[in-house]
Amino acid sequence: MVEALAWLHPIGGAVAAGLVVWVGLQGLRSRHRASYAVEARTRHRRFAQYIYVYVIAVALFGSTSVLVLRPDLSVAHSVHFYLMTSVVVLMSASAWTSRGAPAVRPHANHAAIGIATLVLVLIGAALGLGLLPG
């Protein structure tokens, strides 16, 4: 049973990474002048907030599962932990800039933060593969 619980974070993390990539691509598609941009913008705006909450939940569960289920690991001694913490921070900054934060160019900042988030999610997910339960 404990062994099965150890797989919840990796599975949830894979789903989170996929969702972050999907919503990020919707944001990028929304910047085009084509007819699909309006639908992409609507999907991005509608789902990004829920995916943000899901990513935070998966991150918290990952730290908790390491403390409770993986005595062979330490929470803050992996690059994966720091990258995914950076992802949560970047997603928070992205949410802030999407709401008209007092910045010189909030939409340009929002897009740049989103692209950085996409890159870190993919790198962090790849590094997380090395931490899978054996």
Rosetta silent file (secondary structure, phi, psi, omega in degrees, C-alpha in Angstrom):
SEQUENCE: MVEALAWLHPIGGAVAAGLVVWVGLQGLRSRHRASYAVEARTRHRRFAQYIYVYVIAVALFGSTSVLVLRPDLSVAHSVHFYLMTSVVVLMSASAWTSRGAPAVRPHANHAAIGIATLVLVLIGAALGLGLLPG
SCORE:     score description
SCORE:     0.000 S_00000001
   1 L     0.000  -46.120  179.877    0.000    0.000    0.000 S_00000001
   2 H   -62.923  -38.052  179.418    2.776    2.440    0.934 S_00000001
   3 H   -62.593  -38.220  178.061    4.575    1.577   -2.287 S_00000001
   4 H   -67.631  -37.841  178.676    1.483    2.498   -4.306 S_00000001
   5 H   -64.474  -31.521 -179.899    1.200    5.839   -2.465 S_00000001
   6 L   -65.174  -19.332  179.651    4.771    6.666   -3.434 S_00000001
   7 L   -88.106  -10.758 -178.000    3.639    6.686   -7.083 S_00000001
   8 H   -62.586  -43.494  179.515    0.894    9.291   -6.561 S_00000001
   9 H   -65.485  -47.237  178.580    3.252   12.258   -6.786 S_00000001
  10 H   -59.749  -39.902  178.804    5.065   11.081   -9.942 S_00000001
  11 H   -68.168  -46.309  177.486    1.747   10.380  -11.676 S_00000001
  12 H   -61.996  -36.282  178.094    0.244   13.664  -10.457 S_00000001
  13 H   -67.397  -38.780  177.358    3.415   15.457  -11.506 S_00000001
  14 H   -64.540  -42.410  176.997    3.268   14.005  -15.011 S_00000001
  15 H   -63.482  -43.876  179.526   -0.340   15.143  -15.316 S_00000001
  16 H   -60.777  -44.356  179.574    0.612   18.587  -13.953 S_00000001
  17 H   -61.222  -44.296  178.043    3.487   18.922  -16.441 S_00000001
  18 H   -61.293  -42.498  179.697    1.178   17.979  -19.305 S_00000001
  19 H   -66.841  -39.476  178.590   -1.449   20.470  -18.167 S_00000001
  20 H   -63.757  -42.838  178.447    1.106   23.272  -17.769 S_00000001
  21 H   -63.454  -45.141 -179.287    2.409   22.630  -21.284 S_00000001
  22 H   -60.694  -49.040 -177.398   -1.145   22.531  -22.672 S_00000001
  23 H   -69.226  -32.436  175.723   -2.259   25.763  -20.991 S_00000001
  24 H   -65.737  -41.677  177.163    1.016   27.447  -21.939 S_00000001
  25 H   -65.055  -34.524  175.367    0.531   26.484  -25.571 S_00000001
  26 H   -62.877  -41.380  177.187   -2.996   27.898  -25.390 S_00000001
  27 H   -62.774  -42.356  178.312   -1.489   31.155  -24.165 S_00000001
  28 H   -65.956  -40.897  178.512    1.026   31.197  -27.012 S_00000001
  29 H   -64.414  -29.796 -177.041   -1.700   30.404  -29.578 S_00000001
  30 L   -70.710  -12.551 -177.929   -3.800   33.254  -28.192 S_00000001
  31 L   -86.529   -6.389  179.974   -1.170   35.773  -29.303 S_00000001
  32 L   -81.861  166.872  177.566   -1.759   35.058  -33.013 S_00000001
  33 L   -93.365   -3.297 -177.019   -4.124   36.963  -35.247 S_00000001
  34 L   -68.937  167.869 -176.047   -5.749   33.787  -36.568 S_00000001
  35 L   -66.156  -26.421 -179.002   -9.339   32.851  -35.803 S_00000001
  36 H   -74.540  -10.347 -175.564   -8.317   30.206  -33.269 S_00000001
  37 H   -64.006  -37.715 -178.442   -6.677   32.832  -31.032 S_00000001
  38 H   -65.531  -44.862  178.355   -9.912   33.876  -29.326 S_00000001
  39 H   -65.134  -40.106  178.760  -10.789   30.308  -28.335 S_00000001
  40 H   -63.671  -41.407  178.652   -7.211   29.672  -27.185 S_00000001
  41 H   -63.054  -41.601  178.712   -7.261   32.848  -25.068 S_00000001
  42 H   -63.466  -45.506  178.211  -10.551   31.787  -23.492 S_00000001
  43 H   -62.891  -43.337 -179.770   -9.209   28.300  -22.694 S_00000001
  44 H   -60.230  -48.654 -178.494   -5.977   29.762  -21.319 S_00000001
  45 H   -64.666  -40.462 -176.416   -7.818   32.238  -19.104 S_00000001
  46 H   -70.919  -44.415 -170.996  -10.374   29.666  -17.932 S_00000001
  47 H   -94.822  -20.640 -175.560   -8.063   26.745  -17.111 S_00000001
  48 H   -58.986  -40.386 -177.939   -4.787   28.400  -16.035 S_00000001
  49 H   -65.453  -36.717  179.350   -6.084   29.252  -12.573 S_00000001
  50 H   -73.405  -37.588  178.356   -7.162   25.660  -11.883 S_00000001
  51 H   -67.175  -36.402  176.170   -3.921   24.225  -13.212 S_00000001
  52 H   -58.729  -48.254  178.859   -2.013   26.669  -10.990 S_00000001
  53 H   -63.716  -40.842  179.112   -3.826   25.356   -7.895 S_00000001
  54 H   -62.732  -42.586  179.404   -3.275   21.759   -9.056 S_00000001
  55 H   -62.081  -42.663  177.832    0.476   22.364   -9.510 S_00000001
  56 H   -61.927  -43.278  179.672    0.723   23.778   -5.982 S_00000001
  57 H   -62.576  -43.199  179.169   -1.153   20.760   -4.598 S_00000001
  58 H   -64.677  -39.633  178.657    1.118   18.321   -6.450 S_00000001
  59 H   -64.105  -44.987  178.212    4.213   20.181   -5.207 S_00000001
  60 H   -64.594  -40.490  177.987    3.011   20.077   -1.610 S_00000001
  61 H   -65.575  -35.761  178.267    2.113   16.403   -1.919 S_00000001
  62 H   -62.451  -46.080  178.435    5.570   15.696   -3.372 S_00000001
  63 H   -64.290  -42.201  179.670    7.323   17.265   -0.388 S_00000001
  64 H   -65.399  -41.884 -178.850    4.989   15.521    2.041 S_00000001
  65 H   -66.350  -32.764  176.269    5.398   12.161    0.346 S_00000001
  66 H   -65.927  -44.223  179.593    9.185   12.445    0.547 S_00000001
  67 H   -62.433  -41.688 -172.495    8.964   13.185    4.284 S_00000001
  68 H   -90.901  -40.466 -168.935    6.516   10.366    5.007 S_00000001
  69 H  -108.166  -14.837 -174.434    7.155    7.688    2.388 S_00000001
  70 L  -125.308   75.556  179.566   10.736    8.067    1.178 S_00000001
  71 L   -63.788  -15.494  178.531   13.260    7.945    4.040 S_00000001
  72 L   -77.633  -10.082 -178.983   15.961    7.349    1.412 S_00000001
  73 L  -118.985  159.904  173.186   15.458   10.916    0.097 S_00000001
  74 L  -116.959  141.854 -172.385   15.677   14.383    1.569 S_00000001
  75 L   -58.942  -53.029 -170.054   13.138   17.016    0.552 S_00000001
  76 L  -101.594   24.347 -179.232   15.392   19.916   -0.340 S_00000001
  77 L  -113.353   35.247  176.429   18.479   18.112   -1.582 S_00000001
  78 L  -139.065  150.563  176.797   17.598   17.698   -5.235 S_00000001
  79 H   -64.302  -33.229  178.522   17.642   19.941   -8.251 S_00000001
  80 H   -56.236  -45.840  179.762   14.096   18.684   -8.954 S_00000001
  81 H   -59.417  -47.538 -177.108   12.837   20.279   -5.729 S_00000001
  82 H   -69.394  -37.413  177.321   14.405   23.657   -6.504 S_00000001
  83 H   -64.976  -43.508 -177.640   13.261   23.667  -10.130 S_00000001
  84 H   -73.296  -29.631  171.938    9.687   22.833   -9.185 S_00000001
  85 H   -65.275  -39.348  176.321    9.717   25.430   -6.412 S_00000001
  86 H   -63.860  -35.708  177.434   10.858   27.895   -9.072 S_00000001
  87 H   -62.463  -44.342  178.869    7.948   26.766  -11.253 S_00000001
  88 H   -63.243  -41.492  178.605    5.472   27.587   -8.463 S_00000001
  89 H   -64.435  -44.603  179.118    7.124   30.993   -7.966 S_00000001
  90 H   -64.556  -39.627  177.902    7.059   31.690  -11.710 S_00000001
  91 H   -65.554  -34.758  176.002    3.426   30.617  -11.972 S_00000001
  92 H   -65.218  -43.524  177.843    2.618   32.980   -9.090 S_00000001
  93 H   -65.314  -37.414  178.140    4.390   35.812  -10.906 S_00000001
  94 H   -64.631  -42.901  177.182    2.583   34.881  -14.098 S_00000001
  95 H   -62.134  -39.729 -179.414   -0.781   34.991  -12.335 S_00000001
  96 H   -65.078  -45.431 -178.918    0.135   38.379  -10.883 S_00000001
  97 H   -71.410  -24.451  179.321    1.135   39.851  -14.240 S_00000001
  98 H   -72.817  -19.058 -178.453   -1.979   38.450  -15.915 S_00000001
  99 L   -97.113   20.127  176.524   -4.138   40.505  -13.594 S_00000001
 100 L    78.396   43.376  177.547   -2.643   43.820  -14.659 S_00000001
 101 L   -60.026  151.144 -179.885    0.234   44.057  -12.232 S_00000001
 102 L   -71.267   85.506  179.337    1.915   47.456  -12.127 S_00000001
 103 L  -131.554  164.658 -178.984    4.621   46.706  -14.667 S_00000001
 104 L   -64.733  -47.335 -179.616    5.928   48.500  -17.708 S_00000001
 105 L  -135.624   78.707 -173.159    4.669   45.816  -20.099 S_00000001
 106 H   -59.606  -36.919 -178.287    2.583   43.312  -18.115 S_00000001
 107 H   -71.510  -37.552  176.339    1.528   41.207  -21.115 S_00000001
 108 H   -66.590  -41.070  177.283    5.066   40.894  -22.441 S_00000001
 109 H   -63.638  -41.321 -179.601    6.264   39.985  -18.934 S_00000001
 110 H   -59.849  -44.771 -179.768    3.440   37.453  -18.591 S_00000001
 111 H   -66.041  -43.411  179.901    4.464   35.727  -21.827 S_00000001
 112 H   -64.287  -41.489  177.655    8.167   35.665  -20.921 S_00000001
 113 H   -64.572  -40.733  179.168    7.421   34.255  -17.473 S_00000001
 114 H   -62.423  -41.923  179.100    5.136   31.650  -19.045 S_00000001
 115 H   -66.106  -41.896  176.916    7.812   30.504  -21.488 S_00000001
 116 H   -61.645  -38.677  178.090   10.374   30.242  -18.676 S_00000001
 117 H   -62.681  -44.901  178.929    7.837   28.205  -16.700 S_00000001
 118 H   -58.197  -44.675 -179.312    7.325   25.807  -19.615 S_00000001
 119 H   -63.453  -47.128 -178.649   11.071   25.228  -19.936 S_00000001
 120 H   -66.197  -35.376  177.653   11.554   24.641  -16.190 S_00000001
 121 H   -61.349  -45.076 -178.052    8.559   22.274  -15.987 S_00000001
 122 H   -68.090  -40.917  177.306   10.001   20.076  -18.706 S_00000001
 123 H   -65.826  -44.960  179.818   13.505   20.060  -17.213 S_00000001
 124 H   -62.512  -39.757  178.141   12.129   19.433  -13.704 S_00000001
 125 H   -64.215  -41.737  178.565    9.941   16.583  -14.927 S_00000001
 126 H   -63.234  -41.723  179.019   12.921   14.974  -16.648 S_00000001
 127 H   -69.967  -28.208  177.713   15.014   15.277  -13.475 S_00000001
 128 H   -67.089  -23.423  178.726   12.163   13.842  -11.431 S_00000001
 129 H   -60.259  -32.833  179.355   12.429   10.598  -13.416 S_00000001
 130 H   -72.506  -10.390 -179.480   15.657    9.867  -11.559 S_00000001
 131 H  -104.259    5.127 -177.532   13.797   10.037   -8.238 S_00000001
 132 L   -59.121  145.021  178.615   11.087    7.523   -9.069 S_00000001
 133 L   -62.763  142.397 -176.412   10.431    4.893   -6.408 S_00000001
 134 L   -99.975    0.000    0.000   12.225    1.667   -7.091 S_00000001
